[in-house]
Structures are given as C-alpha cells and as structure tokens.
PDB file of C-alpha atoms in Angstrom:
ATOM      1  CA  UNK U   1       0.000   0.000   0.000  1.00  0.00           C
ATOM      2  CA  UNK U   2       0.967   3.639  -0.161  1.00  0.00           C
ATOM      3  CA  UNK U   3       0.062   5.930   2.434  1.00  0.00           C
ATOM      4  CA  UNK U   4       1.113   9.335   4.026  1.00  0.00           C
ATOM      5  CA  UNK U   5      -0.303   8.716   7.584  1.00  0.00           C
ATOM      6  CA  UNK U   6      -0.357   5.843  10.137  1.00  0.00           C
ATOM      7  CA  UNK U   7      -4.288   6.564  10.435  1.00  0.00           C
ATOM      8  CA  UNK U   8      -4.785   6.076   6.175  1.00  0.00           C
ATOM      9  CA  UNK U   9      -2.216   2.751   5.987  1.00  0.00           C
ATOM     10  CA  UNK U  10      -4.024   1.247   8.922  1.00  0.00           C
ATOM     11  CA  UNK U  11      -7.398   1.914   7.573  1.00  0.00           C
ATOM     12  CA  UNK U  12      -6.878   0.145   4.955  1.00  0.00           C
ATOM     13  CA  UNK U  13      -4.812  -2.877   6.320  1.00  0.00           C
ATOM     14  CA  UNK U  14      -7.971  -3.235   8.887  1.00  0.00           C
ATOM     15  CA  UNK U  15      -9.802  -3.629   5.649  1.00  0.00           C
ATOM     16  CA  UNK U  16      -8.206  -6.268   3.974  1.00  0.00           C
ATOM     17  CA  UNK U  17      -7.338  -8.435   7.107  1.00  0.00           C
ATOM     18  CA  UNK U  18      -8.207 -11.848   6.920  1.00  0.00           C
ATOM     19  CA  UNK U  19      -8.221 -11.668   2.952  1.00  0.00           C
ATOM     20  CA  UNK U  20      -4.448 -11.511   2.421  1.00  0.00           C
ATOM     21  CA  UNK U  21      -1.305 -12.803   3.647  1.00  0.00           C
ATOM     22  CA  UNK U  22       0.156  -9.718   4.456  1.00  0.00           C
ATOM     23  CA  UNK U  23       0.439  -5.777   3.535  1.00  0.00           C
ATOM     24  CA  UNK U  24       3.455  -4.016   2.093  1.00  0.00           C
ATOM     25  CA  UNK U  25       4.448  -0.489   3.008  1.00  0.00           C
ATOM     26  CA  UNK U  26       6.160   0.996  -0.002  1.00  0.00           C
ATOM     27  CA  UNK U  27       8.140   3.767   0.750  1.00  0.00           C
ATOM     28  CA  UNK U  28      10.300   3.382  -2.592  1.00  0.00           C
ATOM     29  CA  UNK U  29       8.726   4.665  -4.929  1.00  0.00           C
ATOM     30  CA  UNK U  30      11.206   7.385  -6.413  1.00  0.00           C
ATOM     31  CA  UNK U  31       8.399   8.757  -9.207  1.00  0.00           C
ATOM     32  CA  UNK U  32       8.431  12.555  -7.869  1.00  0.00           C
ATOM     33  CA  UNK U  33       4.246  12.943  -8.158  1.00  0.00           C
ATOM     34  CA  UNK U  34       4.517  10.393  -5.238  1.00  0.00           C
ATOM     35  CA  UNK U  35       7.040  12.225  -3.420  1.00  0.00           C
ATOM     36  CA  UNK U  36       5.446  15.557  -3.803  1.00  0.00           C
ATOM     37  CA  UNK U  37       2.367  13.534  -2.183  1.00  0.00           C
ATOM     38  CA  UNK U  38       4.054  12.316   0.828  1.00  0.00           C
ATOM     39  CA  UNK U  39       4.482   9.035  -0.259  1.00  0.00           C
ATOM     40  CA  UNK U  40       6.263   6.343  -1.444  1.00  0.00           C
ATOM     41  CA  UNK U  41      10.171   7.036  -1.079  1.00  0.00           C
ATOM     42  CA  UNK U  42       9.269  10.688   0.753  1.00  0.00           C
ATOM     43  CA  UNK U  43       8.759   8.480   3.647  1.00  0.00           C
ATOM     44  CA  UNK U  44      12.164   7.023   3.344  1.00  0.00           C
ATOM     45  CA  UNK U  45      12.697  10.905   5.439  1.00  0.00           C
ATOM     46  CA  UNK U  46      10.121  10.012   8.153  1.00  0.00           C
ATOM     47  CA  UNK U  47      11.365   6.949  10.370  1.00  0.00           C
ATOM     48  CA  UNK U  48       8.794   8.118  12.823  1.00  0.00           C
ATOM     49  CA  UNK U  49       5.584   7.854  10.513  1.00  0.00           C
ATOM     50  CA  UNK U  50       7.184   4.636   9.168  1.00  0.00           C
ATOM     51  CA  UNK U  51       7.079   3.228  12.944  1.00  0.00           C
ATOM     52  CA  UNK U  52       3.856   4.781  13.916  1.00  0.00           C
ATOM     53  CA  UNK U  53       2.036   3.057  10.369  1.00  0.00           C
ATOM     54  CA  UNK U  54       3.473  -0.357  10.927  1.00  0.00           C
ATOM     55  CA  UNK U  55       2.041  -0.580  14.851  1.00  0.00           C
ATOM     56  CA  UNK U  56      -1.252   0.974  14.046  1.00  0.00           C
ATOM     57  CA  UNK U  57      -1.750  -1.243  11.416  1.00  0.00           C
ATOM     58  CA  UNK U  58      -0.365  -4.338  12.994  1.00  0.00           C
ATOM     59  CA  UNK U  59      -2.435  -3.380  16.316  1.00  0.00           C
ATOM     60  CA  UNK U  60      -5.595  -2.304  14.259  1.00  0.00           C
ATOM     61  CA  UNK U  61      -6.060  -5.666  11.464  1.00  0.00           C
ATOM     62  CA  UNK U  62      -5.203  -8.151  14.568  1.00  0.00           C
ATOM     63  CA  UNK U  63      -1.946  -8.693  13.716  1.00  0.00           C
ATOM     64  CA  UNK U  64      -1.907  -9.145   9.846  1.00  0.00           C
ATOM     65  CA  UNK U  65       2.319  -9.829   9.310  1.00  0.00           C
ATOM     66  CA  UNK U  66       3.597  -6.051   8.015  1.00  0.00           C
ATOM     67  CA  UNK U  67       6.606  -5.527   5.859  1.00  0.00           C
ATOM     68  CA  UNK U  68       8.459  -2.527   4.542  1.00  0.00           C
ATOM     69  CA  UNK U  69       9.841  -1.664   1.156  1.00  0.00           C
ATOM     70  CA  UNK U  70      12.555   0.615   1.191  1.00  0.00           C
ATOM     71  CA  UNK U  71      15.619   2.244  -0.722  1.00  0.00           C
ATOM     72  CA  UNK U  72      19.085   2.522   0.391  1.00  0.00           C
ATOM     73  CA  UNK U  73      20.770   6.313   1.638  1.00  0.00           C
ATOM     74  CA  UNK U  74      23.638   7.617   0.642  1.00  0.00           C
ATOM     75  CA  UNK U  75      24.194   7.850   3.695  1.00  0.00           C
ATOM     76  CA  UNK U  76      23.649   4.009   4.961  1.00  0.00           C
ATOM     77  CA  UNK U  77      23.669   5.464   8.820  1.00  0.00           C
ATOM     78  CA  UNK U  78      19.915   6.462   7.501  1.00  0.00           C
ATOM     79  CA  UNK U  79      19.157   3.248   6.494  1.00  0.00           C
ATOM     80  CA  UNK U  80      20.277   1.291   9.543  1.00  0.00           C
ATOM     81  CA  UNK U  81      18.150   3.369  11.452  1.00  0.00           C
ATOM     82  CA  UNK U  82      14.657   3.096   9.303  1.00  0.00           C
ATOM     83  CA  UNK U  83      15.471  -0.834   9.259  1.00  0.00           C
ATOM     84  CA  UNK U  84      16.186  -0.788  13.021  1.00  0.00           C
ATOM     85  CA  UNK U  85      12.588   1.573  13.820  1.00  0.00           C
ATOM     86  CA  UNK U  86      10.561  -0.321  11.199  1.00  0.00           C
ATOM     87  CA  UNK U  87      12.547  -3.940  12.862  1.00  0.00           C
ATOM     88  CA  UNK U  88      11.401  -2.336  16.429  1.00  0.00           C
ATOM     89  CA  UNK U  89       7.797  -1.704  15.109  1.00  0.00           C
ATOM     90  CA  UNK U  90       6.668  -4.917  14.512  1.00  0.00           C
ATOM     91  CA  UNK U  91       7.757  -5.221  10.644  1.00  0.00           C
ATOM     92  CA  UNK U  92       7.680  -9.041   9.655  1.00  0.00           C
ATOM     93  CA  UNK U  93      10.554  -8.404   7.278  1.00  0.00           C
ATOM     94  CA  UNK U  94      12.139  -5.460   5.131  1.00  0.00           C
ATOM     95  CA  UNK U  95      12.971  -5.253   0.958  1.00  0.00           C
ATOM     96  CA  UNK U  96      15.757  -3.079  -0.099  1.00  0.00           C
ATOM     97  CA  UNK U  97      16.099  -1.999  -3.553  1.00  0.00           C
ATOM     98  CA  UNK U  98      19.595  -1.239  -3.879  1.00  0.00           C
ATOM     99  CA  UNK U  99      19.345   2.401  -5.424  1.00  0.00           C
ATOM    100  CA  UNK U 100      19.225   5.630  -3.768  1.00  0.00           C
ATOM    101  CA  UNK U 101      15.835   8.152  -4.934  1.00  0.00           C
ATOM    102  CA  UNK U 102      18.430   9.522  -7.269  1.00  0.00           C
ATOM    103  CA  UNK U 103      20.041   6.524  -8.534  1.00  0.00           C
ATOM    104  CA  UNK U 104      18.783   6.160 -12.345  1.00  0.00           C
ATOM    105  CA  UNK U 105      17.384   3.075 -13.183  1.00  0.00           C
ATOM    106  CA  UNK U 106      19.804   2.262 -15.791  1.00  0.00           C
ATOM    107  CA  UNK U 107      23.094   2.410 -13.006  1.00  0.00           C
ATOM    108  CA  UNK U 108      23.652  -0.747 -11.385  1.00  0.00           C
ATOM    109  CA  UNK U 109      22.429  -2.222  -8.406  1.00  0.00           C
ATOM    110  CA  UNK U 110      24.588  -1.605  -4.957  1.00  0.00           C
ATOM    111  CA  UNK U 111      25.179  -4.832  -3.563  1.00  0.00           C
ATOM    112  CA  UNK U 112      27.343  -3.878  -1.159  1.00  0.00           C
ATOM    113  CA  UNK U 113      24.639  -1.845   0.464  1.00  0.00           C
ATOM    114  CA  UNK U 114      22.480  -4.352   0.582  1.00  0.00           C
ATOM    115  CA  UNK U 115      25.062  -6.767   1.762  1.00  0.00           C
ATOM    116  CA  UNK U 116      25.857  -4.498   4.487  1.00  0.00           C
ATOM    117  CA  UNK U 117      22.008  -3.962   5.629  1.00  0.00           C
ATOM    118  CA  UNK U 118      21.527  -7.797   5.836  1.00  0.00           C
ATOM    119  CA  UNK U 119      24.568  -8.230   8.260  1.00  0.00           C
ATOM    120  CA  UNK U 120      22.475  -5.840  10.870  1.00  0.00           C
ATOM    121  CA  UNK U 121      19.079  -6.330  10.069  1.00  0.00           C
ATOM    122  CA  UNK U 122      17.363  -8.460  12.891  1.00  0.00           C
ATOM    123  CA  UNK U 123      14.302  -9.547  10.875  1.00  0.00           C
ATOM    124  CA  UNK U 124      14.404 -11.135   6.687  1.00  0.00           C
ATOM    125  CA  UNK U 125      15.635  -8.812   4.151  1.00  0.00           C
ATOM    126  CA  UNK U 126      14.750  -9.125   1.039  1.00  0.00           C
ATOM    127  CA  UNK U 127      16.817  -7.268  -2.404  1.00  0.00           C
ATOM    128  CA  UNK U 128      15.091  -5.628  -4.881  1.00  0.00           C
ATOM    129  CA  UNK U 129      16.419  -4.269  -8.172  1.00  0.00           C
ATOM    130  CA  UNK U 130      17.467  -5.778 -11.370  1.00  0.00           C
ATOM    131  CA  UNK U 131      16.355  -8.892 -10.670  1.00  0.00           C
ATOM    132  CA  UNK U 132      15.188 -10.338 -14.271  1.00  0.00           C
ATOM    133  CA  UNK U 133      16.266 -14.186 -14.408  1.00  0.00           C
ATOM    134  CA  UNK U 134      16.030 -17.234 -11.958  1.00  0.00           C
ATOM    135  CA  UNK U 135      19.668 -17.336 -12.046  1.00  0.00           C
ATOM    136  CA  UNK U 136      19.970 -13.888 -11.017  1.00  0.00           C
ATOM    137  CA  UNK U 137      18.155 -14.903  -8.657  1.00  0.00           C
ATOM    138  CA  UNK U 138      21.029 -16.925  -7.259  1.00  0.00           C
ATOM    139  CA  UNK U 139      23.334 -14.188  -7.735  1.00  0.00           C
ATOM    140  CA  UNK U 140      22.032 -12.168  -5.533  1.00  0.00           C
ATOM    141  CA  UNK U 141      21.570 -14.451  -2.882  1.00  0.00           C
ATOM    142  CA  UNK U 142      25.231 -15.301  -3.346  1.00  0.00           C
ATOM    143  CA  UNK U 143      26.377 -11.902  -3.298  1.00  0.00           C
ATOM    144  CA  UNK U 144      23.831 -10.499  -0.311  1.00  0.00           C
ATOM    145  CA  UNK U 145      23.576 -13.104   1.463  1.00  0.00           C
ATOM    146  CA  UNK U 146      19.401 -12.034   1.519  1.00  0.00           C
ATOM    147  CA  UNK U 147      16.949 -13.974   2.288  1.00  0.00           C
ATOM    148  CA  UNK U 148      14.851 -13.259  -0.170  1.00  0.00           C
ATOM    149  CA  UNK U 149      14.151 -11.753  -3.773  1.00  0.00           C
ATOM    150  CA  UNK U 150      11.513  -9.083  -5.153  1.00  0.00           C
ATOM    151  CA  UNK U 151      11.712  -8.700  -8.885  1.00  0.00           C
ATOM    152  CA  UNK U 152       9.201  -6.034 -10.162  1.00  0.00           C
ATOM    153  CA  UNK U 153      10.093  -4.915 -14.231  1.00  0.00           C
ATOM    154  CA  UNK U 154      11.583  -8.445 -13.957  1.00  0.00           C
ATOM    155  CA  UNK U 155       8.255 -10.186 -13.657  1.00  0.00           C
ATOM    156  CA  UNK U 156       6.128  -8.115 -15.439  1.00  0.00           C
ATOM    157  CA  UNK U 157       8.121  -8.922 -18.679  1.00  0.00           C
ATOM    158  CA  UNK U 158       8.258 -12.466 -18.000  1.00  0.00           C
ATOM    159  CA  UNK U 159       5.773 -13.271 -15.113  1.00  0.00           C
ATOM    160  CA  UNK U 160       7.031 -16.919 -15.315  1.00  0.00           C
ATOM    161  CA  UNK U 161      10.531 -16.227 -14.684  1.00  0.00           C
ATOM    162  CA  UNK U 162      10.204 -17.737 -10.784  1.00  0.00           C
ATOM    163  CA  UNK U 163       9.058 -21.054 -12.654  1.00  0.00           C
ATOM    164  CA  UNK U 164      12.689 -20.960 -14.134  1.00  0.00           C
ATOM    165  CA  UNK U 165      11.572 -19.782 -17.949  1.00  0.00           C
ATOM    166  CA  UNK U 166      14.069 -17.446 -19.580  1.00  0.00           C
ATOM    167  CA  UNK U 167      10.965 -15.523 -21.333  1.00  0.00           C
ATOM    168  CA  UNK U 168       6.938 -15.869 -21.331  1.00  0.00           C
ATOM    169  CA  UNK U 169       5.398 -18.744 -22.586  1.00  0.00           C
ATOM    170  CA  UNK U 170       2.398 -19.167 -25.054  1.00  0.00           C
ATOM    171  CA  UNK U 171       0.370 -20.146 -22.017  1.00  0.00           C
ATOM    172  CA  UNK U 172       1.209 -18.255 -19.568  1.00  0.00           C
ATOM    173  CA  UNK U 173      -0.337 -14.982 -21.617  1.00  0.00           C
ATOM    174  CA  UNK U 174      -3.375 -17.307 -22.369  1.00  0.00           C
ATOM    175  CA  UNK U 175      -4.033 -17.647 -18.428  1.00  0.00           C
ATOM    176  CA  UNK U 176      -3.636 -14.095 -17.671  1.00  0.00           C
ATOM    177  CA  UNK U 177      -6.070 -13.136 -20.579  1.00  0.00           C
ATOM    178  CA  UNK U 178      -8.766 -15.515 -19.534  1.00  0.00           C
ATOM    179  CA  UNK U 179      -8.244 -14.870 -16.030  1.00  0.00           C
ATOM    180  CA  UNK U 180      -8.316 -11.341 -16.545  1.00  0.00           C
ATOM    181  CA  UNK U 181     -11.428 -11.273 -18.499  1.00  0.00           C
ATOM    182  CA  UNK U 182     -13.099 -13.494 -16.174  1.00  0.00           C
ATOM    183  CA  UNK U 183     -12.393 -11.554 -13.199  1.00  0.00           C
ATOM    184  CA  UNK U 184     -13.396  -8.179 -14.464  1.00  0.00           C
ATOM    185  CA  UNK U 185     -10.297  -6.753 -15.353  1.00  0.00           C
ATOM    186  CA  UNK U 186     -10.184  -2.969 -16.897  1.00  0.00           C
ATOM    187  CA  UNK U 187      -9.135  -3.054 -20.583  1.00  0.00           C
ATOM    188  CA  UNK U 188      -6.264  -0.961 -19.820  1.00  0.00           C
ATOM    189  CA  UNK U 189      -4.852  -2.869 -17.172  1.00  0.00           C
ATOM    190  CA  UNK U 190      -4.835  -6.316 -19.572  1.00  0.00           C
ATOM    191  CA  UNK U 191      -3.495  -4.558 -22.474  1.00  0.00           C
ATOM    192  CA  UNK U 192      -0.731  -2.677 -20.690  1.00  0.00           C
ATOM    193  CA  UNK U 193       0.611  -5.838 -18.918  1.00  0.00           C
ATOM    194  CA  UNK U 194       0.602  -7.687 -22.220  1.00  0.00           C
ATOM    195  CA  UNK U 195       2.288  -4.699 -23.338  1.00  0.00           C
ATOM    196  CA  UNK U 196       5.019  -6.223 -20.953  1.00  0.00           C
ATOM    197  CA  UNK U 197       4.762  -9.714 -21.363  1.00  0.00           C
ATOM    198  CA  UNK U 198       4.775  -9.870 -24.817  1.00  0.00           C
ATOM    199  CA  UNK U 199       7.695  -7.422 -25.489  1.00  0.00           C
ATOM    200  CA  UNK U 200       9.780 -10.200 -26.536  1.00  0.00           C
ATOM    201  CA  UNK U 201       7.166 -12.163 -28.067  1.00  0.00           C
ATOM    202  CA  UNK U 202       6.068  -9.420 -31.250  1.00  0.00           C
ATOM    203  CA  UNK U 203       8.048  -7.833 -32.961  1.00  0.00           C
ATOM    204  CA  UNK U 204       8.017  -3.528 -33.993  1.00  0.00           C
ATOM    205  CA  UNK U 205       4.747  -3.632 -35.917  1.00  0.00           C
ATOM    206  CA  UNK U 206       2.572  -6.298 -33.932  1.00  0.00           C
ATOM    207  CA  UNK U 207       3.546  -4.311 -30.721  1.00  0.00           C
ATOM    208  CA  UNK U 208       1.607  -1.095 -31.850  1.00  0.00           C
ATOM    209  CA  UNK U 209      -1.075  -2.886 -33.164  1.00  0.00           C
ATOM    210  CA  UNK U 210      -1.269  -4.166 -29.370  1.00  0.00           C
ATOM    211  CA  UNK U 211      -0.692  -0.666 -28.337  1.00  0.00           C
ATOM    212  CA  UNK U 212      -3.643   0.798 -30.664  1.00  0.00           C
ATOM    213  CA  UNK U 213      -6.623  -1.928 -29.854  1.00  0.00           C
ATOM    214  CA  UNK U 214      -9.098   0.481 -27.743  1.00  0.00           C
ATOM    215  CA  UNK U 215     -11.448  -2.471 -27.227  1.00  0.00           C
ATOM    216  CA  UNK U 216     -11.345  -6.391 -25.328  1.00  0.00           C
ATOM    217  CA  UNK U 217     -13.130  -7.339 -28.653  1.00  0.00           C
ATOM    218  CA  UNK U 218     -10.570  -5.960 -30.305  1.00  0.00           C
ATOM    219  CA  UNK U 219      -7.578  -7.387 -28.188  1.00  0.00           C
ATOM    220  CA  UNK U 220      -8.708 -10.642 -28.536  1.00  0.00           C
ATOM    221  CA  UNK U 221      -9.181 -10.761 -32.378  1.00  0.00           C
ATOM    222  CA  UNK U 222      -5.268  -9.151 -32.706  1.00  0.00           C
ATOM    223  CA  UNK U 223      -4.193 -12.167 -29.994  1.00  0.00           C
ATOM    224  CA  UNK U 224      -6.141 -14.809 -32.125  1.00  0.00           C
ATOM    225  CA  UNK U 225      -4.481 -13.937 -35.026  1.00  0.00           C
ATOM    226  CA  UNK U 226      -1.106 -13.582 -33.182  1.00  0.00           C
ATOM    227  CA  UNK U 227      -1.408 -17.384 -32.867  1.00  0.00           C
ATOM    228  CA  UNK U 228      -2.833 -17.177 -29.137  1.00  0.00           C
ATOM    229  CA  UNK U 229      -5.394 -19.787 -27.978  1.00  0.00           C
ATOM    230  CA  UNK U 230      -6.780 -17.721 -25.093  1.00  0.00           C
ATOM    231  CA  UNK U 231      -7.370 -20.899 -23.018  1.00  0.00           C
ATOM    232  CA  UNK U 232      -6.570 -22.021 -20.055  1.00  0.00           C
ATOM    233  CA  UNK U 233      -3.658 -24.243 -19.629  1.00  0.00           C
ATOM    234  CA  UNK U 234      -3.956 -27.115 -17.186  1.00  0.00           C
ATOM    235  CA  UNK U 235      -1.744 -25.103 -14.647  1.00  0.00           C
ATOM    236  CA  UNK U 236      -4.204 -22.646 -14.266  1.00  0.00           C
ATOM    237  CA  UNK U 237      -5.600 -22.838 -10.307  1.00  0.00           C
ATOM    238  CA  UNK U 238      -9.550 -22.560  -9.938  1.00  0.00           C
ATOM    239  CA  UNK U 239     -10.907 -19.282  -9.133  1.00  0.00           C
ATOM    240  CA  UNK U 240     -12.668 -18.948  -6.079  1.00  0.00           C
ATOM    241  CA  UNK U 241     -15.157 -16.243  -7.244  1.00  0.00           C
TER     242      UNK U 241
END
C-alpha cells in the first residue's frame, strides 16, 4: 500500500485483514508525483511515521504480518536506522532496492549496500532491483547473502521467470487473458501488462497494433491472429469467485 499517515495505511490494512497474507508499506517509490504527495520514497525521510504506520496497522487488522519496502541512503547510517525503527515496530521483514531516490534506473544495483544492511538487520531482508532471471536470482543471494528476492520490471516482462523460464510462454499470456477477463479486469490494465509480457514475443509492428486496440473485442481478435489460444492451460488454479 501507499500511504502518508499511520491513520490512512491502517485503515486500509484493517480492511483487507483476513483476505491476504500480508500488507506491504512501499516507501520506494522514487516517481516525484509520489514524493510531492508524501508518499512512497518521501517516507524514506520520516522513520517516525514509518514506525507509527506499521504498529497501528499491525495493532488495528489483529496482527496481519507487516513488511516494509525501502531504498538505500547515501548515507547508509539512515538506512540502519529506518530498518532498526521499522525492525522495532513490529515489521515481519524489510525489501531493499539497492538504489538511492536519485540513482537512475539504468546504473547498477549496490550490492554492497544491501550486503551491508543484511549483516544488521534483525528480521528477513529481502533485495530488490534488477532482478530479471532465476539465475539472477542466485546471484544475488550469493552476493547479499538475503533472504529473499523481489523482482518487479523483472516479472512483469516475464511473469514466469520464478518457474525458471528465460521468457513468457504461449500459455502463460493465455491464463492471464482468460483470467483477466473473467475476473473483471479494466481493458487498460490487460493490455498494458501484455504490453510487458509480450515485449519479446512481437516484434516492432505487432507491438503497436497491441498498443492501438481500444477495445477487449478488439484485443482478442489481434491475440487470435497472433497465434494465441486464449485458453486455459492445465496449470491454471480454480478461481474462487
């Protein structure tokens, strides 16, 4: 979730407890409209309204586990201390993405940061950033010693890659579609993640034909033709709905 105030992030963890496994507090995201709001990595500033949002919200959903996604400082004094007050709140476990606000996206990953956070944090950390393959996967784990891994451009280009594939597979787009559709999905939201997932799948011109269907009629005719079944594959879970 993003919030600005312990009050609005415990609201709406008290909403979704007993629906989810957990809630994530992001206070990464380096987009300055989110900043200029108060959230996402402008509360990488407040260790104070970081504390006060993970015990309200722990205390207020009954104890629904709490985690916090964060950035690294250039200063890394900073970031001990938000890990250590989020760690003394009650957070079940902390994600680093290995780039400061101002580090582009393009400049590599500081794994020496996040190295150095992991030998002081008391509860699971998990790295974040550039994490695109299974096997980089295992390089990171190597290098950081984490416990964990969050990929996020990673898995919306292949959302396989955990399931060891090197890109998307046929069937893996024809689950999302029908689950999407079935579930309700808005047309932008399927057509923007396929936008993703099928990056390496179409080439120049089949991409902005993707780009300029304005319809789920549409969509689907341009995916038919593209050689996509649209059904289920016999991996596909049951939906409870």
């Amino acid at each position: 979730f993003a919030a600005d105030s312990a009050a609005q992030f415990a609201a709406a963890t008290e909403l979704v407890a007993g629906k989810v496994a957990g809630v994530d507090l992001n206070c990464g995201c380096p987009q300055q409209w989110a900043i200029k709001e108060g959230i996402g990595a402008a509360l990488l500033k407040k260790p104070d309204t970081v504390r006060d949002m993970v015990r309200q919200a722990r205390e207020r959903s009954g104890g629904v586990p709490i985690s916090v996604k964060i950035r690294t400082d250039v200063d890394m004094k900073k970031t001990v201390h938000l890990v250590q007050t989020a760690e003394q709140a009650g957070a079940s476990f902390i994600t680093l993405h290995g780039r400061t606000v101002n580090t582009k996206p393009s400049e590599p990953v500081d794994y020496e940061a996040i190295k150095f956070i992991k030998s002081v944090a008391v509860v699971p950390l998990v790295a974040n950033g550039d994490v695109r393959s299974l096997a980089g996967v295992e390089e990171v784990f190597e290098r950081t010693g984490v416990n964990g891994a969050m990929a996020a451009r990673g898995l919306l280009m292949n959302p396989a890659m955990f399931a060891g594939y090197d890109s998307t597979p046929v069937e893996c787009v024809n689950d999302f579609v029908h689950t999407s559709f079935k579930l309700g999905t808005r047309f932008e939201t399927i057509q923007k993640t396929l936008e993703w997932m099928t990056g390496e799948m179409l080439n120049k011109s089949d991409r902005q034909r993707l780009n300029a269907c304005v319809s789920a009629p549409g969509l689907v005719d341009f995916l038919r033709d593209r050689g996509f079944s649209l059904q289920p594959s016999s991996r596909l879970l049951p939906l409870n709905i």
